Structure formats: C-alpha cells, structure tokens
GROMACS .gro file of C-alpha atoms in nm:
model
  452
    1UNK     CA    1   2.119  -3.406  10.930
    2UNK     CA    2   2.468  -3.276  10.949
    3UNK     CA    3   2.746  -3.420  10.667
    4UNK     CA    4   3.057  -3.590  10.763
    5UNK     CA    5   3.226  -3.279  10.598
    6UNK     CA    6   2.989  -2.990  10.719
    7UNK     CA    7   3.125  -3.141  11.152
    8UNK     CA    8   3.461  -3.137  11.015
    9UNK     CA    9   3.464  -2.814  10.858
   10UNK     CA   10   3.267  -2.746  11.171
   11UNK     CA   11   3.529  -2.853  11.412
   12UNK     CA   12   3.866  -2.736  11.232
   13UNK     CA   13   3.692  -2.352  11.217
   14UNK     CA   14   3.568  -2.427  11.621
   15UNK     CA   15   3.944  -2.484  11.692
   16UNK     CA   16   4.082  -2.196  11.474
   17UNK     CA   17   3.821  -1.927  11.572
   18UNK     CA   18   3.900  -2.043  11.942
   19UNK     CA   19   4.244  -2.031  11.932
   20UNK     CA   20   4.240  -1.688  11.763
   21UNK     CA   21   4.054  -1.548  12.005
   22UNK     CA   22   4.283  -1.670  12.301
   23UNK     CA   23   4.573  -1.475  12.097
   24UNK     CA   24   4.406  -1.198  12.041
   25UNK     CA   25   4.326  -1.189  12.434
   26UNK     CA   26   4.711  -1.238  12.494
   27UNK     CA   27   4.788  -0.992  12.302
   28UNK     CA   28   4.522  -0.729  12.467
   29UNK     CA   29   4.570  -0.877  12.806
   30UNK     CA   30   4.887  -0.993  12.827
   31UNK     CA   31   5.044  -1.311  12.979
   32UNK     CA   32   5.200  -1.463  13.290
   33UNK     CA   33   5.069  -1.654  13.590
   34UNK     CA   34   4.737  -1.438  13.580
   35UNK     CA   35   4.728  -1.372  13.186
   36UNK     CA   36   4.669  -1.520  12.862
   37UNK     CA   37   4.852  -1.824  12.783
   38UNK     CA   38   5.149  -1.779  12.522
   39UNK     CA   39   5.056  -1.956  12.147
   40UNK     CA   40   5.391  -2.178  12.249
   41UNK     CA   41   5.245  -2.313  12.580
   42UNK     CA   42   4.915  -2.439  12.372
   43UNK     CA   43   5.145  -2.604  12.039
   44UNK     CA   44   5.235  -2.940  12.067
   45UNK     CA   45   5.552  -2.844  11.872
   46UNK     CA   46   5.647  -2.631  12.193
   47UNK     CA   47   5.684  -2.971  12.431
   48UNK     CA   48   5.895  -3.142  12.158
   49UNK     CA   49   6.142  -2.804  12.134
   50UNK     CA   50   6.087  -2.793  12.516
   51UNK     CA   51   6.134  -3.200  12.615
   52UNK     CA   52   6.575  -3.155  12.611
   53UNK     CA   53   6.571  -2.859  12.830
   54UNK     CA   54   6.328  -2.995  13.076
   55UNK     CA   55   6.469  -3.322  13.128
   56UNK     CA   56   6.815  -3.218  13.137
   57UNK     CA   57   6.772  -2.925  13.383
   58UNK     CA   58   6.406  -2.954  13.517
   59UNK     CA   59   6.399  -2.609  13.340
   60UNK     CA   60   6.152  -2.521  13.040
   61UNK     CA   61   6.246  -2.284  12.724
   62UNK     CA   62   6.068  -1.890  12.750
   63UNK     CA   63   5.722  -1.921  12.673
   64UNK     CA   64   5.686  -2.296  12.674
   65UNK     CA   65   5.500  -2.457  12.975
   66UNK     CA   66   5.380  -2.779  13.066
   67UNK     CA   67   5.072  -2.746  12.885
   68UNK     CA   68   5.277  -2.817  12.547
   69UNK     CA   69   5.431  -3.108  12.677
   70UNK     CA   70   5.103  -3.239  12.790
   71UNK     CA   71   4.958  -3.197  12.448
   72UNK     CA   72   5.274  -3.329  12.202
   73UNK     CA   73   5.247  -3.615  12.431
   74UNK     CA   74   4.827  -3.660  12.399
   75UNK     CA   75   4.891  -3.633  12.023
   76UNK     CA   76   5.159  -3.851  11.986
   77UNK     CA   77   4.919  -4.091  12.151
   78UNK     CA   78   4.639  -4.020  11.933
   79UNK     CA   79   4.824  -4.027  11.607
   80UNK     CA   80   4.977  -4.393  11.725
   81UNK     CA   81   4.641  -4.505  11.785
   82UNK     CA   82   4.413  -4.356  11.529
   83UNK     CA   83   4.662  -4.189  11.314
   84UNK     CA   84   4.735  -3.788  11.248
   85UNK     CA   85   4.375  -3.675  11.356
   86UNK     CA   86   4.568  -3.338  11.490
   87UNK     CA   87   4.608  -3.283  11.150
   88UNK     CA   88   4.311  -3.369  10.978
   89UNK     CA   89   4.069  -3.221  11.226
   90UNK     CA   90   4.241  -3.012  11.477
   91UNK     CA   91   4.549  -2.800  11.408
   92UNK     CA   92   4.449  -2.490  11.318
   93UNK     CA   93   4.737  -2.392  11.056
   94UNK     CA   94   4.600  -2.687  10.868
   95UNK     CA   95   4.301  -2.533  10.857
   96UNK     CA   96   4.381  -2.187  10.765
   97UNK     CA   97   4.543  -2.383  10.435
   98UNK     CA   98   4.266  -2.617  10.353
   99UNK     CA   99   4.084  -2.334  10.391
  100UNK     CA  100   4.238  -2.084  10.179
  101UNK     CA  101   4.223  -2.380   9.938
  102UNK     CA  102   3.865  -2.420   9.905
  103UNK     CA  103   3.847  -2.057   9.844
  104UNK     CA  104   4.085  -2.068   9.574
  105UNK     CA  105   3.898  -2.337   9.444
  106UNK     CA  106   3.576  -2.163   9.450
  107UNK     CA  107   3.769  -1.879   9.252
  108UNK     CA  108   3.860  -2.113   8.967
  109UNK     CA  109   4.206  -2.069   9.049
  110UNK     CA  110   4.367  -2.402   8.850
  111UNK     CA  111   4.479  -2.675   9.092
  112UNK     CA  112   4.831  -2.828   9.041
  113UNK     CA  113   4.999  -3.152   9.161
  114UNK     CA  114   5.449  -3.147   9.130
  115UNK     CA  115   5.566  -3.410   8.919
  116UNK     CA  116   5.598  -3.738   9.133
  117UNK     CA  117   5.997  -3.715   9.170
  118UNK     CA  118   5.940  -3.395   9.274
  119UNK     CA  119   5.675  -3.418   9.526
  120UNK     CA  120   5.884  -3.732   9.704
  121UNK     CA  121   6.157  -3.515   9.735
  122UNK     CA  122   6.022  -3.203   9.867
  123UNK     CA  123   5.796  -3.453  10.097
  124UNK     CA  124   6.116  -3.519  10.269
  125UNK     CA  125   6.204  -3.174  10.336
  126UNK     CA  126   6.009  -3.140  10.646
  127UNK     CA  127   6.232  -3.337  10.831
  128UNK     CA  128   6.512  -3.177  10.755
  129UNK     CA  129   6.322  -2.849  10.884
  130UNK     CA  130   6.241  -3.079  11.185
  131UNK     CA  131   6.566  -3.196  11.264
  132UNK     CA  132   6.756  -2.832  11.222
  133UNK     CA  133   6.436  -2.672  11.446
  134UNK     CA  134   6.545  -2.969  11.739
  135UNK     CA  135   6.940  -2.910  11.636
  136UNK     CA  136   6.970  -2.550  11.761
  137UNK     CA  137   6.673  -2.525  11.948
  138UNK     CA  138   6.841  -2.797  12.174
  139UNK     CA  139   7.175  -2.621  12.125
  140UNK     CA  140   7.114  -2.272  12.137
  141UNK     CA  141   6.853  -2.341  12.462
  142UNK     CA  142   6.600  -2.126  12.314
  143UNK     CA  143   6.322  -2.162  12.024
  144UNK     CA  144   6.551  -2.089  11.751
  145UNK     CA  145   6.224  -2.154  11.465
  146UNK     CA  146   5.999  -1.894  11.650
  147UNK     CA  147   6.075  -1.581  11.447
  148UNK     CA  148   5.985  -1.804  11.135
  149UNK     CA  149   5.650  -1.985  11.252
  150UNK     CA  150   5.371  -1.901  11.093
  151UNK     CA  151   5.153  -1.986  11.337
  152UNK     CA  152   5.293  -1.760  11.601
  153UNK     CA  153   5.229  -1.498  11.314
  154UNK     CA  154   4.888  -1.568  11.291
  155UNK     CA  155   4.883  -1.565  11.670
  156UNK     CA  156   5.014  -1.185  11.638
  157UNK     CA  157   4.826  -1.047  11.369
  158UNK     CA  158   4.642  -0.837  11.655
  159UNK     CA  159   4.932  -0.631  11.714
  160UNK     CA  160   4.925  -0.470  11.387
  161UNK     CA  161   5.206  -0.338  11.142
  162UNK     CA  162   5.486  -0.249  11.436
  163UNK     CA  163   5.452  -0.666  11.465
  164UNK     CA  164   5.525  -0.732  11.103
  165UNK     CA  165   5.833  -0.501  11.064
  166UNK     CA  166   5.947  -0.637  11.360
  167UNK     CA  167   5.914  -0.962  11.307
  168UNK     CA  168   5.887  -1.045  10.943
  169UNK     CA  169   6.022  -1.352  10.868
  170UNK     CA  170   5.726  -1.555  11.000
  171UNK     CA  171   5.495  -1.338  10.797
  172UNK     CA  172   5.661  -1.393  10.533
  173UNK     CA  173   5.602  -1.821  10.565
  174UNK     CA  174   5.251  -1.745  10.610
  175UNK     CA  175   5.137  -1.508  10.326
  176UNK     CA  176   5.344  -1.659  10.072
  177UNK     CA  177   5.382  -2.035  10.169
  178UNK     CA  178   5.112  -2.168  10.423
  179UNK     CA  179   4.821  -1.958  10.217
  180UNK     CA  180   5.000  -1.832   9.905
  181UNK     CA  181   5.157  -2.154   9.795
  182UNK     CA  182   4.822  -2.326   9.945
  183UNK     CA  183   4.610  -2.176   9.647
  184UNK     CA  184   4.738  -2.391   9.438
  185UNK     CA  185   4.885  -2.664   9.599
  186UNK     CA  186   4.649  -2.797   9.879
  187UNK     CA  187   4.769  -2.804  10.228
  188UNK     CA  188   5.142  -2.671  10.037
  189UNK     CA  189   5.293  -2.609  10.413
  190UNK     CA  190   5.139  -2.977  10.519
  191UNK     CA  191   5.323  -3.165  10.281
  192UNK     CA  192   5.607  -3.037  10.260
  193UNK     CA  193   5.762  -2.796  10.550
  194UNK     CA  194   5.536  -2.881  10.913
  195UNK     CA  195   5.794  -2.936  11.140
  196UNK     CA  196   5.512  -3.103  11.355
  197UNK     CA  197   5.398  -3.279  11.062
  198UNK     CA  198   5.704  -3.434  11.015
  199UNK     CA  199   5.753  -3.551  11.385
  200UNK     CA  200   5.349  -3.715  11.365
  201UNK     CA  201   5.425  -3.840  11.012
  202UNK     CA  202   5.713  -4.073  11.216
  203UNK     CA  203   5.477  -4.229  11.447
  204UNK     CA  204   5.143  -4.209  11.150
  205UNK     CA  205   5.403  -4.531  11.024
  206UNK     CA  206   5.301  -4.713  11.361
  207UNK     CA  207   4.938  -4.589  11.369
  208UNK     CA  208   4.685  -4.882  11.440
  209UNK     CA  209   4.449  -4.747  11.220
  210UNK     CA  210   4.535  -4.710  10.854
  211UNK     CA  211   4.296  -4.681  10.546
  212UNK     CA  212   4.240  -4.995  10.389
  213UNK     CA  213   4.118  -5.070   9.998
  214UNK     CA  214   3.964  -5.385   9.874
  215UNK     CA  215   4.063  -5.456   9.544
  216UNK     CA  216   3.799  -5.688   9.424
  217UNK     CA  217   3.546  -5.385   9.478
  218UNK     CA  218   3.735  -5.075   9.328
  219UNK     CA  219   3.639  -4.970   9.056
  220UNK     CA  220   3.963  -4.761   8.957
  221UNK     CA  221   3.733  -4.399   8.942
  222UNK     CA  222   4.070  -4.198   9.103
  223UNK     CA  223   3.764  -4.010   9.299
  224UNK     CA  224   3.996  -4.115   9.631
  225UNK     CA  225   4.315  -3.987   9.444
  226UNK     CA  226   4.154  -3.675   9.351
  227UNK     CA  227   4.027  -3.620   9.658
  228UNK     CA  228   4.377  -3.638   9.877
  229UNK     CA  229   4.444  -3.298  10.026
  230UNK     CA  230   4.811  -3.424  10.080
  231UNK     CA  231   4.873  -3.574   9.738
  232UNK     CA  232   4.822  -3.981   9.830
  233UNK     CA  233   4.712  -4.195   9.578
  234UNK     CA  234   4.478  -4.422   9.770
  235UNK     CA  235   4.386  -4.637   9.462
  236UNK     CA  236   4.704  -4.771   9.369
  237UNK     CA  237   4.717  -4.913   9.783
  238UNK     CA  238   4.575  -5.194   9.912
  239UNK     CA  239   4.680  -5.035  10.283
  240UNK     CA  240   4.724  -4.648  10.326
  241UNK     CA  241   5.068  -4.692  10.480
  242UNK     CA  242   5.180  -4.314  10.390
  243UNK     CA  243   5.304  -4.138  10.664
  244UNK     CA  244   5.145  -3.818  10.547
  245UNK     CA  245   4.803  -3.967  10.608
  246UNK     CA  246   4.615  -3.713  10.800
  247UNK     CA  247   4.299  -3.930  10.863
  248UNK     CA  248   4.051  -3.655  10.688
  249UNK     CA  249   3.887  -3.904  10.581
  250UNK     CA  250   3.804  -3.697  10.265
  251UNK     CA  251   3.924  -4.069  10.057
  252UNK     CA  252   3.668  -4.306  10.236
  253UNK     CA  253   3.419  -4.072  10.186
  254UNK     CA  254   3.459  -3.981   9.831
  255UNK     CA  255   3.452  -4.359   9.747
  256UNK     CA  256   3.135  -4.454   9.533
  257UNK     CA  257   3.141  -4.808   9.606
  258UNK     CA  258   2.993  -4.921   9.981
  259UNK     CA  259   3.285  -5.110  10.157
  260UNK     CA  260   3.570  -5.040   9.946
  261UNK     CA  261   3.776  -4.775  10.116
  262UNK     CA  262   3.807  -4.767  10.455
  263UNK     CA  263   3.932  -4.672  10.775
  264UNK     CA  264   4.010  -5.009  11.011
  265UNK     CA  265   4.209  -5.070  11.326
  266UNK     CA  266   4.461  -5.302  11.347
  267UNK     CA  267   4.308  -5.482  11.036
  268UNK     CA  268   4.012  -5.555  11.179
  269UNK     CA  269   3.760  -5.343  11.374
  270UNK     CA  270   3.574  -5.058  11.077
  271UNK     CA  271   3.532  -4.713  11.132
  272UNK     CA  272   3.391  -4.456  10.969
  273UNK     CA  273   3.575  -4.138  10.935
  274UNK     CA  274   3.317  -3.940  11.121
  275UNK     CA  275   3.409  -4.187  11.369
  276UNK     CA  276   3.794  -4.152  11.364
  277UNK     CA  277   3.777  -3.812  11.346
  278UNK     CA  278   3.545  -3.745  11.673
  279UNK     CA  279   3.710  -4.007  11.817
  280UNK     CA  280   4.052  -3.822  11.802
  281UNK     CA  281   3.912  -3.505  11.882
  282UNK     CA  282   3.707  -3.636  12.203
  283UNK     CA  283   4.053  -3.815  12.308
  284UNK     CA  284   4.226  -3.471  12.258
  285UNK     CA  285   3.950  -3.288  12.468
  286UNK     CA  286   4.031  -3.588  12.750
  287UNK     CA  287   4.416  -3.536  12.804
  288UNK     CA  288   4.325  -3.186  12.872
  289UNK     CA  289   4.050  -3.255  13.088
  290UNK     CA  290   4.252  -3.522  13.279
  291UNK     CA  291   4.561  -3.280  13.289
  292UNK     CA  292   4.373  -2.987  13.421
  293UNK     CA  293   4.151  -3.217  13.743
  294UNK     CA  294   4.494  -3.307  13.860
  295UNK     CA  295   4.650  -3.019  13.830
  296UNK     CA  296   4.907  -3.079  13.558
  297UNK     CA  297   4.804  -2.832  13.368
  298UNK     CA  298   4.979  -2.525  13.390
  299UNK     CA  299   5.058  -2.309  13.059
  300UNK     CA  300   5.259  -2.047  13.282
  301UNK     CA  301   5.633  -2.182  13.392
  302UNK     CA  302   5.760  -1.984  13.652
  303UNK     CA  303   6.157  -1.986  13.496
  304UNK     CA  304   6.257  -2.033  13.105
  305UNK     CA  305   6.625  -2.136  13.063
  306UNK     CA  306   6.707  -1.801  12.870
  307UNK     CA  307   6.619  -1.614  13.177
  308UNK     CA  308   6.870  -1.855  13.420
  309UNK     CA  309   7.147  -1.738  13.199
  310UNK     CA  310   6.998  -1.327  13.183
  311UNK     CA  311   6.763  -1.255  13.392
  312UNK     CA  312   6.651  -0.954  13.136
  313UNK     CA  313   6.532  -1.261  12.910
  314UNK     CA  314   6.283  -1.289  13.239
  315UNK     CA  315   6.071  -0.955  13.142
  316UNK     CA  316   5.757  -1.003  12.948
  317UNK     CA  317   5.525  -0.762  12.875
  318UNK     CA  318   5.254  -0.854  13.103
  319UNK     CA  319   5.469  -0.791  13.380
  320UNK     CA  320   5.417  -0.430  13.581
  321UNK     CA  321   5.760  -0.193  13.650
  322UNK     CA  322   5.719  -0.335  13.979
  323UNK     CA  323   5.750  -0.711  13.886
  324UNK     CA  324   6.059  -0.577  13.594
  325UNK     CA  325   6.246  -0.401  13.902
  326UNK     CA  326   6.239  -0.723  14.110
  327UNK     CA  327   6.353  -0.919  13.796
  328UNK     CA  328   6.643  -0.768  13.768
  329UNK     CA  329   6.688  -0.608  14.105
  330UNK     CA  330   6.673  -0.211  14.037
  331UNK     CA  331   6.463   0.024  14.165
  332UNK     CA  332   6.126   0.055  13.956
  333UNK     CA  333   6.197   0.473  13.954
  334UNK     CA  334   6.513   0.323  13.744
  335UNK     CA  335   6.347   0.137  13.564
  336UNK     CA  336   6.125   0.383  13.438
  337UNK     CA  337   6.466   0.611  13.382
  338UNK     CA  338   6.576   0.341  13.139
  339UNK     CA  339   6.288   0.341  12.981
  340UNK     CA  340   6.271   0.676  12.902
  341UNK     CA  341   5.914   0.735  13.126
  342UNK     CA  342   5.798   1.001  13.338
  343UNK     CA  343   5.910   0.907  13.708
  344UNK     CA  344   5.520   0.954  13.759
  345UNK     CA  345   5.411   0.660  13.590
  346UNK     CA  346   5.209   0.409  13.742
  347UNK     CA  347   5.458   0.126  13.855
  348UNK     CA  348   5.128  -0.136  13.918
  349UNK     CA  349   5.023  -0.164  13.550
  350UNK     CA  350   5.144  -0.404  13.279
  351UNK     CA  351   5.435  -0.301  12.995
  352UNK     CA  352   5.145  -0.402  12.739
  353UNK     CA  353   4.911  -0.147  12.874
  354UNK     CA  354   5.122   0.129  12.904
  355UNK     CA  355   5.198   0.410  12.633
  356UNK     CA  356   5.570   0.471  12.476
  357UNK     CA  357   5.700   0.143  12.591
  358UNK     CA  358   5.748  -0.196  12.482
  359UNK     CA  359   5.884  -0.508  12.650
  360UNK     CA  360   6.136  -0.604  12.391
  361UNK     CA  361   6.272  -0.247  12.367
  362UNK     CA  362   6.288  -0.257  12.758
  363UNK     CA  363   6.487  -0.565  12.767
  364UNK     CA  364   6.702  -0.413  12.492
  365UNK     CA  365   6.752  -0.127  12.706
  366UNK     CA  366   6.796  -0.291  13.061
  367UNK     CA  367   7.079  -0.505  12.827
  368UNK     CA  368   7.282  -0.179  12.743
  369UNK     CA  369   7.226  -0.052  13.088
  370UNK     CA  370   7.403  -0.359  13.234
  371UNK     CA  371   7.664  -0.359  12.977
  372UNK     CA  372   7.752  -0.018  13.054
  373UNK     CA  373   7.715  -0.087  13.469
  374UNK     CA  374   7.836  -0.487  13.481
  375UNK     CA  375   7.870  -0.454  13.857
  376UNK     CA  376   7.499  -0.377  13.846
  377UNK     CA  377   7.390  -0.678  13.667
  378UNK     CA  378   7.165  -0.910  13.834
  379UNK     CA  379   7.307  -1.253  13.965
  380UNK     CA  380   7.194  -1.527  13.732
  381UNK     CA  381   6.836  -1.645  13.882
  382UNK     CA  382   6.708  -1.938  14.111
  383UNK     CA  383   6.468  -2.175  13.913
  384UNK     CA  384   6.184  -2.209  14.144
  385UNK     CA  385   5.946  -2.518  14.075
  386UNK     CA  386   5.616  -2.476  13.870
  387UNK     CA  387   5.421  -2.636  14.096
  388UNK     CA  388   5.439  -2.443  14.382
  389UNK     CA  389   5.415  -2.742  14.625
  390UNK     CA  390   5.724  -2.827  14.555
  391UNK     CA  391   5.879  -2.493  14.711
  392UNK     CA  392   6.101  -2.571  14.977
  393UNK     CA  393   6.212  -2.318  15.227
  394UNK     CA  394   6.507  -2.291  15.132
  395UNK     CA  395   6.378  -1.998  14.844
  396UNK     CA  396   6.380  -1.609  14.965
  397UNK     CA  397   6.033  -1.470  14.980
  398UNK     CA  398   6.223  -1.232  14.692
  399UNK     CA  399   6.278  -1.527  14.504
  400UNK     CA  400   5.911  -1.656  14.547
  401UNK     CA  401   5.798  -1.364  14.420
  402UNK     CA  402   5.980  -1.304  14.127
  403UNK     CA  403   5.994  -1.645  13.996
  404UNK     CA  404   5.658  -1.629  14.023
  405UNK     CA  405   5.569  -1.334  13.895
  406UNK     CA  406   5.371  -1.210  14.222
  407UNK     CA  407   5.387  -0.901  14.422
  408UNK     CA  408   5.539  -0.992  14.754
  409UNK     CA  409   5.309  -0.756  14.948
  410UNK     CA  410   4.977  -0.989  14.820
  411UNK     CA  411   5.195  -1.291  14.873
  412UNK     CA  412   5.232  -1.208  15.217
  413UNK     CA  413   4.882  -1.055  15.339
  414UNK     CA  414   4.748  -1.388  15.191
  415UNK     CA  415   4.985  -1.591  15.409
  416UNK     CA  416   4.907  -1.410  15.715
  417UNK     CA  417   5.306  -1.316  15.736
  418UNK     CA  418   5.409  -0.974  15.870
  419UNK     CA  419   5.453  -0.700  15.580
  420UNK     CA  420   5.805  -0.624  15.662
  421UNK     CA  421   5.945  -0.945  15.685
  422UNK     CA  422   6.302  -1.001  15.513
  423UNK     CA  423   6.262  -1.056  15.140
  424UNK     CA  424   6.628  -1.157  15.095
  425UNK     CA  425   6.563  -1.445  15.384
  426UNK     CA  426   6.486  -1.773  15.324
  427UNK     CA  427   6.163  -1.874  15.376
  428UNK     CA  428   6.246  -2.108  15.628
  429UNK     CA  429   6.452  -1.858  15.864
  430UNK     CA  430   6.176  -1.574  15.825
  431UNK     CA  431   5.921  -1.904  15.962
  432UNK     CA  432   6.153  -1.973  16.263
  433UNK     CA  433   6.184  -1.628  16.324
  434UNK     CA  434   5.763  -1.522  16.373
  435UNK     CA  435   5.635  -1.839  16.449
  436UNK     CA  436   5.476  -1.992  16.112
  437UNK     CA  437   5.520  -2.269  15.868
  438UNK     CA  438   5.672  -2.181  15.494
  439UNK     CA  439   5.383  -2.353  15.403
  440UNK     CA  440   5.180  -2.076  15.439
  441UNK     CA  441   5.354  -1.908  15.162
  442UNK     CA  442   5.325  -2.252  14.947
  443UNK     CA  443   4.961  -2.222  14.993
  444UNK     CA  444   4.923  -1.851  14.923
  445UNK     CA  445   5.131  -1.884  14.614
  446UNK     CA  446   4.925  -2.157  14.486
  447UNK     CA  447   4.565  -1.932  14.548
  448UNK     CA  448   4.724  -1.624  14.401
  449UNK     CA  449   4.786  -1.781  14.094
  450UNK     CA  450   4.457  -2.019  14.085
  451UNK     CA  451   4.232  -1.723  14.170
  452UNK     CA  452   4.395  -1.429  13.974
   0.00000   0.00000   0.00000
C-alpha cells in the first residue's frame, strides 16, 4: 500500500512533469487561440496581477487570460477552507525546491535554520515583494515581475541559451535562490520571497482547517519541529495558526503519538493529511472542470492592455506574417522587409517556426519602423470580447480577425459570407448588405477557435 508521502511526492512530480511538458509544447508549438497556453494564463499569480486591469477596463494584461483568474480565485477558496494545499501539494515551484532539498539531503549537504529574529524578519519580506509586484504591475499596466519569475524561467528552459542571455534575471532567482539557496534552507524561496505565497499566507490566517496539538499527549520529541519544511515549530502550539502553514502535512505525520497532532476543521471535524491534501487537490481539479463545461475557461484573451496602447505589443510569436501584417496594418511583403526575410517566405507559418527571426526582435523592429514613419503607425486597437458571443456588430470583420488572431478568409468560408466582403465594414452593414445575420460570424469565430 502506497504512503501518505510516496501520493504526495506522487502528486507534486504529476503536476510539475505536467506542467513542464505544456511549456515545453508552447515553446515548440507556440501560443494563441489555437496554441499552447502561456505559463501566465495557468499561474494563479497571473489573475491577482491581472484582477485591476480587468475590472477597471474589461481588458486583461499580455499573456494573462481568464484561466488565471479562474484558478487564483479556486485557490483562494481552497486555502480559506482547507488551508495552503496549492502549496503543499500542487505548485510546482514548491516542488522543484522541496525537491532539490531532498537531494541535497541525500548528499549530506548540512541543513541550516536562520536565527529566529532573523527568520521573522526575512518571513516578512514576501510581502513586500507582493505588494511592489501589485504596485507597478497595477501602475505600469503590464507584468512588471515577469522578467524576474522563476517559474516563467523554468517554463523557458526549452529555448536554450539565446533565452538565458536574454532574459537573465529570472534565471538568476532560480539557480541561485529557489534551488541554490533551497539546498540548504528548505523551501528558501517559500518562506521567504513567493509573491503568491505571501497573498495565500493572508487568507491561510482565516483557513478553517488549522493543525491542532494536544498537550496532555505530546511528548515534547521536536520530531514535528524537525520535520517543518517552512521552519514552524508545531510543538510549542497548541493551534498551528502560522500563516506559512502549507498543509504538507509532513508534522501530523511525523508525530509518534496516535492523536496528538492533527489536522481539524473548524475545531472539530479530524482529518488526516492524506485527506486534506486529496481533498484540496480534487477541489482544484473541480474549478477547472466546472470552468471548462461552461465555457469559462479560456487561457487565450483576444486583447492585453499593452497592445490597446501599441498594437506592436499585439505580435507573439505564434502568430504567421499574415496575422503580424493585420496587427499592425502593413503589408505582410513589408513585413518581411522589416524583418530582414526573403520576400519569398512563406507568409502562413508561425514567427516560432521560422528561421532568422524572432518575435521580440520583430516587435523591436516594427517599433523603429513606426518611429521613423509615425504617420504609418497603426491606430491604437479595438478590444474585442473573449467570449466571442459577446461580439456585437458593430466590430469590422478586420477587427474580428485580428483581435482574434484568425485569418479572415477561414473566418468567412466558415460563415458562409462572400470572400470579398469589406473587411474595414462593420459586421452589421456587410449583414444588411448580402442578406445574413453577424451571427454567423459569432458562430464561426467561436468553432475556429474550439476546433483548431
């Protein structure tokens, strides 16, 4: 029969091996409406950087979808209910330091604890490092901590050296703090920096379930102490009331004595850590299952705020010349010029798939292009809605497509709609004109993207 620690280890690698593999993918594959989600539209941290923008302007930051929203909000929900579970059992930079921990561990590399004064102090530096992250991400309008995550590092280890030097602040966190510092100080980047953490930790105060000691049983061993991956000391607490309680369970189950140490809700119903912890997971595999049956789930958003104010911010790399050219309304043999390509090149394949060029060079280059011809700049862009029910007719079919990131030929052969109807129109007008509905386009918009 399977340990309580063999199905955790079991489901923290499930998560991280999964996860990996979906970057990797993006990375090959490349996103958009018909790629690989982005690492920030599958990170609860992404809905909390994302929550300001989108209620303020309906609008969501580049890269961040719905999905991340969805998720911050199903593990804010879990952590008030069963406490940080996310933590303990799910989020995969958590496990990539436990991890690295046990290893060290298994090296004999010595183990070390801060002095207490310490420890409190740097415990509270997370939230500073929350509160700057929501400061100018709110501010600035655009992820300001994403060239310093580690876990979008991780996320883009599959794109090799040109990555790193590009890019090597975030690197940087995770080599030397989230698995460097982790050797020796267990779950370092946990304790002390998570942004995410520190947002969970808030709520962990409110949790219903909290670890609970008897007194009249303990025995004072410290095996509970010892056993803390985030530097609690169980033993000297009747109730676990510290907010960087990741519900492991790793205390409960370390205990010698039946009964003593564990995990209750609201002070009286017992569980068992195996319990909390599948619990939490099966709750987190729920949200997600509830989001995606009605249709709430969508890790693609058709604008990002950046791109409203420059529509070059709108050009990703699984976009095709094509798709660029309608972005920022230029010819695609220009945009090839700009780029420095052969006018022969295929036009219908993605930036990530083709040789010599790179989407944030392009946009770099489209930038001094405009700079040098302002009156060829693009006109900032129409937000169309994510849900593409909500499209009113009011849109251009030029607008549909680009905001969508379709080609307005497929958009159009699916809706039945003549091939050479208007594209600077709106939808509405170009209905009048041959007879049809603009819900046609609604409803072709909506297969392209399901089916592709």
């Amino acid at each position: 029969m399977f340990s309580w620690k063999r199905i955790r280890y079991g489901v923290m690698f499930a998560f991280l091996a999964y996860i990996s593999w979906v970057g990797y993918q993006h990375q090959v594959l490349g996103g958009g409406p018909a790629g690989i989600p982005t690492v920030d539209a599958l990170c609860p941290l992404g809905g909390l950087e994302s929550i300001y923008s989108y209620l303020t302007s309906g609008v969501w930051l580049r890269r961040v979808a719905p999905s991340a929203l969805i998720l911050f909000i199903a593990v804010a929900g879990i952590t008030l209910l069963l406490g940080r579970v996310f933590c303990g059992w799910i989020c995969p930079l958590g496990t990539i330091g436990e991890f690295s921990n046990l290893a060290a561990k298994k090296l004999g590399i010595r183990q070390r604890e801060l002095p207490p004064a310490l420890d409190r102090g740097l415990k509270m530096l997370k939230y500073v490092v929350l509160a700057v992250i929501l400061y100018f991400t709110w501010t600035w309008g655009t992820l300001a901590w994403r060239e310093y995550d580690p876990w979008v590092s991780w996320m883009h280890l599959a794109s090799g050296w040109e990555e790193m030097v590009a890019s090597p602040w975030g690197y940087v966190v995770l080599f030397f703090v989230v698995i460097g510092a982790g050797l020796f100080i267990e779950r370092f980047w946990c304790r002390y920096l998570c942004p995410l953490g520190a947002a969970l930790g808030i709520l962990q105060k409110f949790s219903l379930t909290k670890v609970r000691r008897s007194k009249e049983t303990c025995i004072s061993c410290s095996k509970c102490n010892r056993s803390c991956p985030m530097g609690i000391t169980p033993m000297a607490l009747e109730k676990v009331t510290d907010a960087d309680c990741i519900a492991c369970g790793r205390c409960t189950e370390s205990c010698p004595v039946e009964k003593t140490l564990q995990f209750s809700v609201a002070g009286k119903k017992v569980l068992s850590a195996l319990a909390v912890g599948l619990l939490g997971v099966g709750l987190y595999f729920a949200a997600y299952g509830t989001a995606k049956i009605t249709g709430y789930w969508q890790t693609f958003a058709s604008t990002s705020v950046e791109a409203l104010k420059d529509p070059v911010d709108g050009v990703f790399g699984w976009m095709t010349i094509e798709q660029v050219a309608a972005q920022v309304h230029l010819p695609s043999a220009k945009i090839l010029e700009i780029a420095g390509l052969p006018a022969e090149s295929p036009t219908n394949v993605s930036i990530k798939q083709m040789e010599g060029v790179n989407d944030e060079e392009l946009k770099e280059q489209l930038k001094v292009y405009f700079a040098a011809n302002p009156a060829k700049a693009p006109e900032p862009k129409t937000v169309v809605p994510s849900n593409p029910d909500e499209l009113k007719g009011s849109f251009t079919l030029a607008e549909v497509a680009s905001g969508y990131g379709l080609e307005l030929s497929a958009i159009l052969e699916k809706a039945g709609w003549p091939a050479d109807a208007d594209p600077n129109v709106k939808m509405r007008d170009v209905a009048n004109t041959i007879g049809r509905d603009s819900s046609d386009i609604r409803n072709a918009v909506k297969e392209l993207l399901e089916n592709r």
